[in-house]
Amino acid sequence: IAADPQLASLDAVARLDLGLALHRRGRLAQATPMLTASLADFAPAWSLALQATATAVDAHLLLQAARAAAAQVALGNPQAGQDLLRSCWQRFDQPAPAPGCTALALADALEAAGQLDAAQSWLDRQLAREPRPPVAWYAARIGLASRRDDARNELAVAQAAVRSWPDELSLQDSLAAAYFRGGQHLQAVRTLEQIFARDPRHRGVLGRLSGVVNDWGRVDPALPGQASGWQSLRDEMQRRAAADTKDTVAQFLHGVSLFYDAKFDQALRQMQAVQPQAPTEGRIYIYQAMANLWLGHPAEARALADKALAANPRDPDVYYCQSQVLRATDKPAAIAALQRYLAL
């Protein structure tokens, strides 16, 4: 560290953060000596803090301790890391949001080491420490449940998070995702509608609504003599769209239904009508592009596919749309777009 002026200028917390980030990216040759040196620097001050009679300690040292626990795990010493954080909680019990030893970095390191149960246990204990845990604590626990494909716990934590932070859109978003992954499509739709009502530009919410509805149609199709929640929602959106031209969600989802019913002329007109209400929503351009492609208008389709890409380059479906539009005229570009779609 001392040999590199830039690294030497970093404070202790930043060096630990950098070492952990390098370790997560598999750059062990750089991460290992950095973390080892950082732990060696941290150890004497931590030992003195534990031996001191005062219950208060420098907040910066507590931030180091949280990261030092993760560094121990990254270096192959998971028990030492957990013991370190446990000693911090026992010795210096500070309420949020004051800086203190949180389990977020430790849980992240334990998950990376394949110790998922231990990571979950620490995050659960972290949440239990506060009557109203911070948003970041909830987000970490929800994320772990999602990555573990644990739909029940993901939903339970997301619901608790929204109860604690009802105005936090990121947690509403997590709740919608949890409903969707748990197969509760209608609840996912209603939650996404609430998000759209509060912030129409929030993370491509219309596109996510179409994804939820399309998946619902896959698992609960309209069959003769059988009730279908998906079909009931389609009917509802058609009624709402007819009754209120400013009901953007209904107008959009009715257009999606028309597209998948192969009524491409009607779907195109519907999406054109919705576009001024949500000009930054890439999916509106995607449906217009694909409708034009099916109607035999490749030039219009390509122009709209480009608009979709400009509106939301992080949406995988814009690249799928590009691949279909370019397939007949520019195969290398179509293949590149499809590869991008598969990579996202």
CSV table of C-alpha atoms in Angstrom, one decimal:
chain,number,residue,atom,x,y,z
A,1,ILE,CA,0.0,0.0,0.0
A,2,ALA,CA,2.7,2.5,0.9
A,3,ALA,CA,4.4,1.9,-2.4
A,4,ASP,CA,1.4,3.3,-4.3
A,5,PRO,CA,0.8,7.0,-3.5
A,6,GLN,CA,-2.8,6.8,-4.5
A,7,LEU,CA,-3.5,3.8,-2.3
A,8,ALA,CA,-1.5,5.3,0.6
A,9,SER,CA,-3.7,8.4,0.4
A,10,LEU,CA,-6.9,6.4,1.1
A,11,ASP,CA,-8.2,6.2,4.6
A,12,ALA,CA,-8.5,2.8,6.4
A,13,VAL,CA,-12.2,2.4,5.5
A,14,ALA,CA,-11.6,3.2,1.9
A,15,ARG,CA,-8.7,0.7,1.6
A,16,LEU,CA,-10.8,-2.1,3.1
A,17,ASP,CA,-13.7,-1.2,0.7
A,18,LEU,CA,-11.3,-1.3,-2.2
A,19,GLY,CA,-9.8,-4.6,-1.2
A,20,LEU,CA,-13.2,-6.1,-0.8
A,21,ALA,CA,-14.3,-4.8,-4.1
A,22,LEU,CA,-11.3,-6.3,-5.8
A,23,HIS,CA,-11.9,-9.6,-4.1
A,24,ARG,CA,-15.5,-9.7,-5.3
A,25,ARG,CA,-14.2,-9.2,-8.9
A,26,GLY,CA,-11.8,-12.1,-8.5
A,27,ARG,CA,-8.7,-9.9,-8.5
A,28,LEU,CA,-7.1,-11.8,-5.7
A,29,ALA,CA,-3.5,-11.0,-6.4
A,30,GLN,CA,-4.3,-7.3,-5.7
A,31,ALA,CA,-7.0,-7.9,-3.0
A,32,THR,CA,-5.2,-10.3,-0.7
A,33,PRO,CA,-2.2,-8.2,0.2
A,34,MET,CA,-4.3,-5.1,0.5
A,35,LEU,CA,-6.8,-6.8,2.9
A,36,THR,CA,-4.0,-8.5,4.8
A,37,ALA,CA,-2.2,-5.2,5.4
A,38,SER,CA,-5.4,-3.4,6.3
A,39,LEU,CA,-6.2,-6.0,8.9
A,40,ALA,CA,-2.7,-5.7,10.4
A,41,ASP,CA,-3.2,-1.9,10.7
A,42,PHE,CA,-6.6,-2.3,12.2
A,43,ALA,CA,-5.8,-5.0,14.8
A,44,PRO,CA,-3.9,-2.9,17.4
A,45,ALA,CA,-6.4,-0.1,17.5
A,46,TRP,CA,-9.3,-2.6,17.8
A,47,SER,CA,-7.6,-4.5,20.6
A,48,LEU,CA,-7.1,-1.3,22.6
A,49,ALA,CA,-10.8,-0.3,22.0
A,50,LEU,CA,-12.0,-3.6,23.3
A,51,GLN,CA,-9.8,-3.3,26.4
A,52,ALA,CA,-10.8,0.3,27.2
A,53,THR,CA,-13.3,0.9,30.0
A,54,ALA,CA,-15.3,3.5,28.0
A,55,THR,CA,-18.3,2.3,26.1
A,56,ALA,CA,-17.9,4.9,23.4
A,57,VAL,CA,-15.5,4.4,20.5
A,58,ASP,CA,-14.4,6.3,17.5
A,59,ALA,CA,-17.1,6.0,14.8
A,60,HIS,CA,-14.4,5.5,12.1
A,61,LEU,CA,-13.0,2.5,13.9
A,62,LEU,CA,-16.5,0.9,14.0
A,63,LEU,CA,-16.8,1.4,10.3
A,64,GLN,CA,-13.4,-0.3,9.9
A,65,ALA,CA,-14.6,-3.2,12.1
A,66,ALA,CA,-17.6,-3.9,10.0
A,67,ARG,CA,-15.3,-4.1,6.9
A,68,ALA,CA,-12.6,-6.0,8.7
A,69,ALA,CA,-15.1,-8.7,9.6
A,70,ALA,CA,-15.8,-9.1,5.9
A,71,ALA,CA,-12.1,-9.0,5.1
A,72,GLN,CA,-11.5,-12.0,7.4
A,73,VAL,CA,-14.1,-14.0,5.5
A,74,ALA,CA,-12.6,-13.0,2.2
A,75,LEU,CA,-9.2,-14.2,3.3
A,76,GLY,CA,-10.7,-17.6,4.3
A,77,ASN,CA,-11.3,-17.0,8.0
A,78,PRO,CA,-15.1,-16.9,8.3
A,79,GLN,CA,-15.2,-17.7,12.0
A,80,ALA,CA,-12.8,-14.9,12.8
A,81,GLY,CA,-14.9,-12.5,10.8
A,82,GLN,CA,-18.1,-13.4,12.6
A,83,ASP,CA,-16.4,-13.3,16.0
A,84,LEU,CA,-15.1,-9.8,15.2
A,85,LEU,CA,-18.6,-8.5,14.4
A,86,ARG,CA,-20.1,-10.3,17.4
A,87,SER,CA,-17.6,-8.6,19.7
A,88,CYS,CA,-18.4,-5.2,18.2
A,89,TRP,CA,-22.1,-5.7,18.8
A,90,GLN,CA,-21.5,-6.9,22.4
A,91,ARG,CA,-19.1,-4.1,23.3
A,92,PHE,CA,-20.3,-1.1,21.3
A,93,ASP,CA,-24.1,-1.4,20.8
A,94,GLN,CA,-25.0,1.8,18.9
A,95,PRO,CA,-28.5,2.6,17.6
A,96,ALA,CA,-29.1,3.3,13.9
A,97,PRO,CA,-28.5,5.5,12.0
A,98,ALA,CA,-25.3,6.3,14.0
A,99,PRO,CA,-22.2,4.8,12.4
A,100,GLY,CA,-21.6,1.4,13.8
A,101,CYS,CA,-20.8,-2.2,13.1
A,102,THR,CA,-23.4,-3.4,10.6
A,103,ALA,CA,-23.6,-6.9,9.2
A,104,LEU,CA,-24.0,-5.8,5.6
A,105,ALA,CA,-20.4,-6.3,4.5
A,106,LEU,CA,-20.0,-9.5,6.5
A,107,ALA,CA,-23.2,-11.0,5.0
A,108,ASP,CA,-22.0,-10.0,1.5
A,109,ALA,CA,-18.7,-11.8,2.1
A,110,LEU,CA,-20.3,-14.8,3.6
A,111,GLU,CA,-22.6,-15.1,0.6
A,112,ALA,CA,-19.7,-14.8,-1.7
A,113,ALA,CA,-18.0,-17.6,0.3
A,114,GLY,CA,-21.1,-19.8,-0.2
A,115,GLN,CA,-22.2,-19.6,3.4
A,116,LEU,CA,-25.7,-18.5,2.6
A,117,ASP,CA,-27.4,-19.6,5.9
A,118,ALA,CA,-24.8,-17.7,7.9
A,119,ALA,CA,-25.3,-14.6,5.7
A,120,GLN,CA,-29.1,-14.8,6.1
A,121,SER,CA,-28.8,-15.3,9.9
A,122,TRP,CA,-26.6,-12.1,10.3
A,123,LEU,CA,-29.0,-10.0,8.2
A,124,ASP,CA,-32.0,-11.2,10.2
A,125,ARG,CA,-30.2,-10.4,13.4
A,126,GLN,CA,-29.3,-7.0,11.9
A,127,LEU,CA,-32.9,-6.2,11.2
A,128,ALA,CA,-34.0,-7.3,14.6
A,129,ARG,CA,-31.7,-4.7,16.2
A,130,GLU,CA,-33.9,-1.8,15.3
A,131,PRO,CA,-37.7,-1.2,15.5
A,132,ARG,CA,-37.4,0.7,12.2
A,133,PRO,CA,-34.4,-0.7,10.3
A,134,PRO,CA,-32.9,1.5,7.6
A,135,VAL,CA,-33.8,1.0,4.0
A,136,ALA,CA,-30.4,-0.4,3.1
A,137,TRP,CA,-30.8,-3.2,5.7
A,138,TYR,CA,-34.1,-4.2,4.3
A,139,ALA,CA,-32.7,-4.1,0.7
A,140,ALA,CA,-29.8,-6.3,1.6
A,141,ARG,CA,-32.1,-9.0,3.1
A,142,ILE,CA,-34.6,-8.8,0.3
A,143,GLY,CA,-31.7,-9.1,-2.2
A,144,LEU,CA,-30.3,-12.2,-0.5
A,145,ALA,CA,-33.7,-13.9,-0.5
A,146,SER,CA,-34.2,-13.2,-4.1
A,147,ARG,CA,-30.8,-14.6,-5.0
A,148,ARG,CA,-31.6,-17.7,-3.0
A,149,ASP,CA,-34.9,-18.1,-4.8
A,150,ASP,CA,-36.6,-17.9,-1.4
A,151,ALA,CA,-39.9,-16.4,-2.5
A,152,ARG,CA,-41.6,-16.8,0.9
A,153,ASN,CA,-38.9,-14.9,2.8
A,154,GLU,CA,-38.4,-12.3,0.1
A,155,LEU,CA,-42.1,-11.4,0.2
A,156,ALA,CA,-42.3,-11.4,4.0
A,157,VAL,CA,-39.3,-9.1,4.4
A,158,ALA,CA,-40.5,-6.8,1.5
A,159,GLN,CA,-43.9,-6.5,3.2
A,160,ALA,CA,-42.3,-5.6,6.5
A,161,ALA,CA,-40.0,-3.1,4.7
A,162,VAL,CA,-43.0,-1.3,3.1
A,163,ARG,CA,-44.8,-1.2,6.4
A,164,SER,CA,-41.7,0.6,7.9
A,165,TRP,CA,-41.1,2.8,4.9
A,166,PRO,CA,-44.4,3.3,3.1
A,167,ASP,CA,-43.1,6.2,1.0
A,168,GLU,CA,-39.9,4.5,-0.2
A,169,LEU,CA,-40.4,3.7,-3.9
A,170,SER,CA,-37.4,1.4,-4.0
A,171,LEU,CA,-39.0,-0.9,-1.4
A,172,GLN,CA,-42.4,-0.7,-3.2
A,173,ASP,CA,-40.5,-1.9,-6.2
A,174,SER,CA,-39.0,-4.8,-4.2
A,175,LEU,CA,-42.4,-5.7,-3.0
A,176,ALA,CA,-43.8,-5.8,-6.6
A,177,ALA,CA,-40.9,-8.1,-7.6
A,178,ALA,CA,-41.5,-10.3,-4.6
A,179,TYR,CA,-45.2,-10.7,-5.4
A,180,PHE,CA,-44.2,-11.5,-9.0
A,181,ARG,CA,-41.6,-14.1,-8.1
A,182,GLY,CA,-44.1,-15.6,-5.6
A,183,GLY,CA,-46.7,-16.0,-8.3
A,184,GLN,CA,-49.0,-13.3,-7.0
A,185,HIS,CA,-49.4,-11.5,-10.3
A,186,LEU,CA,-52.4,-9.4,-9.4
A,187,GLN,CA,-50.7,-8.0,-6.3
A,188,ALA,CA,-47.6,-7.3,-8.4
A,189,VAL,CA,-49.8,-5.4,-10.9
A,190,ARG,CA,-51.5,-3.3,-8.2
A,191,THR,CA,-48.2,-2.5,-6.5
A,192,LEU,CA,-46.6,-1.4,-9.8
A,193,GLU,CA,-49.7,0.7,-10.6
A,194,GLN,CA,-49.2,2.5,-7.2
A,195,ILE,CA,-45.6,3.1,-8.1
A,196,PHE,CA,-46.6,4.6,-11.5
A,197,ALA,CA,-49.2,6.8,-9.9
A,198,ARG,CA,-46.5,8.3,-7.7
A,199,ASP,CA,-43.6,8.4,-10.2
A,200,PRO,CA,-44.4,7.5,-13.9
A,201,ARG,CA,-40.7,7.6,-14.7
A,202,HIS,CA,-39.6,5.1,-12.0
A,203,ARG,CA,-37.5,2.3,-13.5
A,204,GLY,CA,-39.5,1.5,-16.6
A,205,VAL,CA,-42.6,0.6,-14.6
A,206,LEU,CA,-44.9,0.2,-17.6
A,207,GLY,CA,-42.5,-2.2,-19.2
A,208,ARG,CA,-42.4,-4.2,-16.0
A,209,LEU,CA,-46.2,-4.2,-15.8
A,210,SER,CA,-46.3,-5.7,-19.3
A,211,GLY,CA,-43.8,-8.4,-18.2
A,212,VAL,CA,-45.9,-9.4,-15.2
A,213,VAL,CA,-49.2,-9.5,-17.3
A,214,ASN,CA,-47.6,-11.5,-20.1
A,215,ASP,CA,-46.2,-14.0,-17.6
A,216,TRP,CA,-49.6,-14.3,-15.9
A,217,GLY,CA,-51.1,-15.2,-19.2
A,218,ARG,CA,-48.6,-18.0,-19.5
A,219,VAL,CA,-49.4,-19.5,-16.2
A,220,ASP,CA,-53.2,-18.7,-16.1
A,221,PRO,CA,-54.4,-18.6,-19.7
A,222,ALA,CA,-58.0,-18.0,-20.6
A,223,LEU,CA,-59.5,-21.5,-21.2
A,224,PRO,CA,-63.1,-22.5,-22.0
A,225,GLY,CA,-65.1,-23.1,-18.9
A,226,GLN,CA,-62.3,-22.0,-16.6
A,227,ALA,CA,-61.9,-18.8,-14.6
A,228,SER,CA,-58.7,-16.8,-15.5
A,229,GLY,CA,-57.4,-13.9,-13.4
A,230,TRP,CA,-55.3,-12.9,-16.3
A,231,GLN,CA,-58.3,-12.6,-18.6
A,232,SER,CA,-60.2,-10.7,-15.9
A,233,LEU,CA,-57.4,-8.2,-15.7
A,234,ARG,CA,-57.4,-7.8,-19.5
A,235,ASP,CA,-61.1,-7.1,-19.5
A,236,GLU,CA,-60.6,-4.6,-16.7
A,237,MET,CA,-57.9,-2.7,-18.6
A,238,GLN,CA,-60.0,-2.6,-21.7
A,239,ARG,CA,-63.0,-1.1,-19.7
A,240,ARG,CA,-60.7,1.4,-18.0
A,241,ALA,CA,-59.0,2.4,-21.2
A,242,ALA,CA,-62.4,3.0,-22.9
A,243,ALA,CA,-63.6,5.1,-19.9
A,244,ASP,CA,-60.5,7.3,-19.3
A,245,THR,CA,-58.0,8.3,-22.0
A,246,LYS,CA,-55.7,9.6,-19.2
A,247,ASP,CA,-55.5,6.2,-17.5
A,248,THR,CA,-52.0,5.5,-18.8
A,249,VAL,CA,-51.6,2.1,-17.3
A,250,ALA,CA,-54.9,0.8,-18.7
A,251,GLN,CA,-54.2,2.4,-22.1
A,252,PHE,CA,-50.8,0.8,-22.3
A,253,LEU,CA,-51.8,-2.7,-21.1
A,254,HIS,CA,-54.8,-2.7,-23.4
A,255,GLY,CA,-52.4,-2.0,-26.2
A,256,VAL,CA,-50.2,-4.9,-25.1
A,257,SER,CA,-53.3,-7.1,-25.2
A,258,LEU,CA,-54.1,-6.0,-28.7
A,259,PHE,CA,-50.5,-6.7,-29.8
A,260,TYR,CA,-50.5,-10.3,-28.5
A,261,ASP,CA,-54.0,-10.8,-30.0
A,262,ALA,CA,-52.2,-10.1,-33.3
A,263,LYS,CA,-54.4,-7.0,-33.9
A,264,PHE,CA,-51.3,-5.1,-35.0
A,265,ASP,CA,-53.1,-2.1,-36.6
A,266,GLN,CA,-55.1,-1.5,-33.4
A,267,ALA,CA,-52.1,-2.1,-31.2
A,268,LEU,CA,-50.1,0.4,-33.2
A,269,ARG,CA,-52.8,3.1,-32.9
A,270,GLN,CA,-53.2,2.4,-29.2
A,271,MET,CA,-49.5,2.7,-28.5
A,272,GLN,CA,-49.2,5.9,-30.6
A,273,ALA,CA,-52.0,7.3,-28.4
A,274,VAL,CA,-50.2,6.3,-25.2
A,275,GLN,CA,-46.8,7.6,-26.2
A,276,PRO,CA,-47.3,11.3,-25.3
A,277,GLN,CA,-48.3,10.2,-21.8
A,278,ALA,CA,-45.0,8.2,-21.3
A,279,PRO,CA,-42.5,9.4,-23.8
A,280,THR,CA,-39.5,7.9,-22.0
A,281,GLU,CA,-41.0,4.4,-21.7
A,282,GLY,CA,-39.0,2.2,-24.1
A,283,ARG,CA,-41.6,-0.6,-24.3
A,284,ILE,CA,-44.1,1.7,-26.0
A,285,TYR,CA,-41.6,2.1,-28.9
A,286,ILE,CA,-40.9,-1.7,-28.8
A,287,TYR,CA,-44.5,-2.6,-29.3
A,288,GLN,CA,-44.8,0.0,-32.1
A,289,ALA,CA,-41.7,-1.3,-33.8
A,290,MET,CA,-42.8,-4.9,-33.7
A,291,ALA,CA,-46.3,-4.1,-34.9
A,292,ASN,CA,-44.8,-2.2,-37.8
A,293,LEU,CA,-42.5,-5.2,-38.5
A,294,TRP,CA,-45.5,-7.5,-38.6
A,295,LEU,CA,-47.4,-5.1,-40.8
A,296,GLY,CA,-44.6,-5.0,-43.3
A,297,HIS,CA,-43.1,-1.6,-42.5
A,298,PRO,CA,-39.4,-2.3,-41.8
A,299,ALA,CA,-38.1,1.3,-42.1
A,300,GLU,CA,-40.7,2.5,-39.5
A,301,ALA,CA,-39.9,-0.5,-37.4
A,302,ARG,CA,-36.2,0.3,-37.3
A,303,ALA,CA,-36.7,3.9,-36.5
A,304,LEU,CA,-39.0,3.0,-33.5
A,305,ALA,CA,-36.5,0.3,-32.4
A,306,ASP,CA,-33.8,3.0,-32.2
A,307,LYS,CA,-36.1,5.2,-30.1
A,308,ALA,CA,-36.7,2.2,-27.8
A,309,LEU,CA,-33.0,1.8,-27.4
A,310,ALA,CA,-32.5,5.5,-26.7
A,311,ALA,CA,-35.3,5.6,-24.2
A,312,ASN,CA,-34.1,2.6,-22.1
A,313,PRO,CA,-30.8,1.1,-23.0
A,314,ARG,CA,-30.8,-1.1,-19.8
A,315,ASP,CA,-34.0,-2.9,-20.9
A,316,PRO,CA,-33.0,-6.3,-22.4
A,317,ASP,CA,-36.0,-6.3,-24.7
A,318,VAL,CA,-34.9,-3.3,-26.6
A,319,TYR,CA,-32.0,-5.4,-27.9
A,320,TYR,CA,-34.3,-8.3,-28.8
A,321,CYS,CA,-36.4,-5.9,-30.7
A,322,GLN,CA,-33.3,-4.6,-32.5
A,323,SER,CA,-32.3,-8.1,-33.4
A,324,GLN,CA,-35.7,-8.8,-35.0
A,325,VAL,CA,-35.9,-5.5,-36.9
A,326,LEU,CA,-32.4,-5.9,-38.3
A,327,ARG,CA,-32.5,-9.6,-39.1
A,328,ALA,CA,-33.5,-9.2,-42.7
A,329,THR,CA,-31.2,-6.3,-43.5
A,330,ASP,CA,-28.1,-6.4,-41.3
A,331,LYS,CA,-27.5,-9.9,-39.9
A,332,PRO,CA,-24.2,-9.0,-38.1
A,333,ALA,CA,-25.9,-6.2,-36.3
A,334,ALA,CA,-28.9,-8.4,-35.5
A,335,ILE,CA,-26.6,-11.1,-34.0
A,336,ALA,CA,-24.8,-8.5,-31.9
A,337,ALA,CA,-28.1,-7.1,-30.6
A,338,LEU,CA,-29.3,-10.7,-29.8
A,339,GLN,CA,-26.0,-11.4,-27.9
A,340,ARG,CA,-26.5,-8.2,-25.9
A,341,TYR,CA,-30.1,-9.3,-25.1
A,342,LEU,CA,-28.8,-12.6,-23.9
A,343,ALA,CA,-26.1,-11.0,-21.8
A,344,LEU,CA,-28.4,-8.8,-19.8
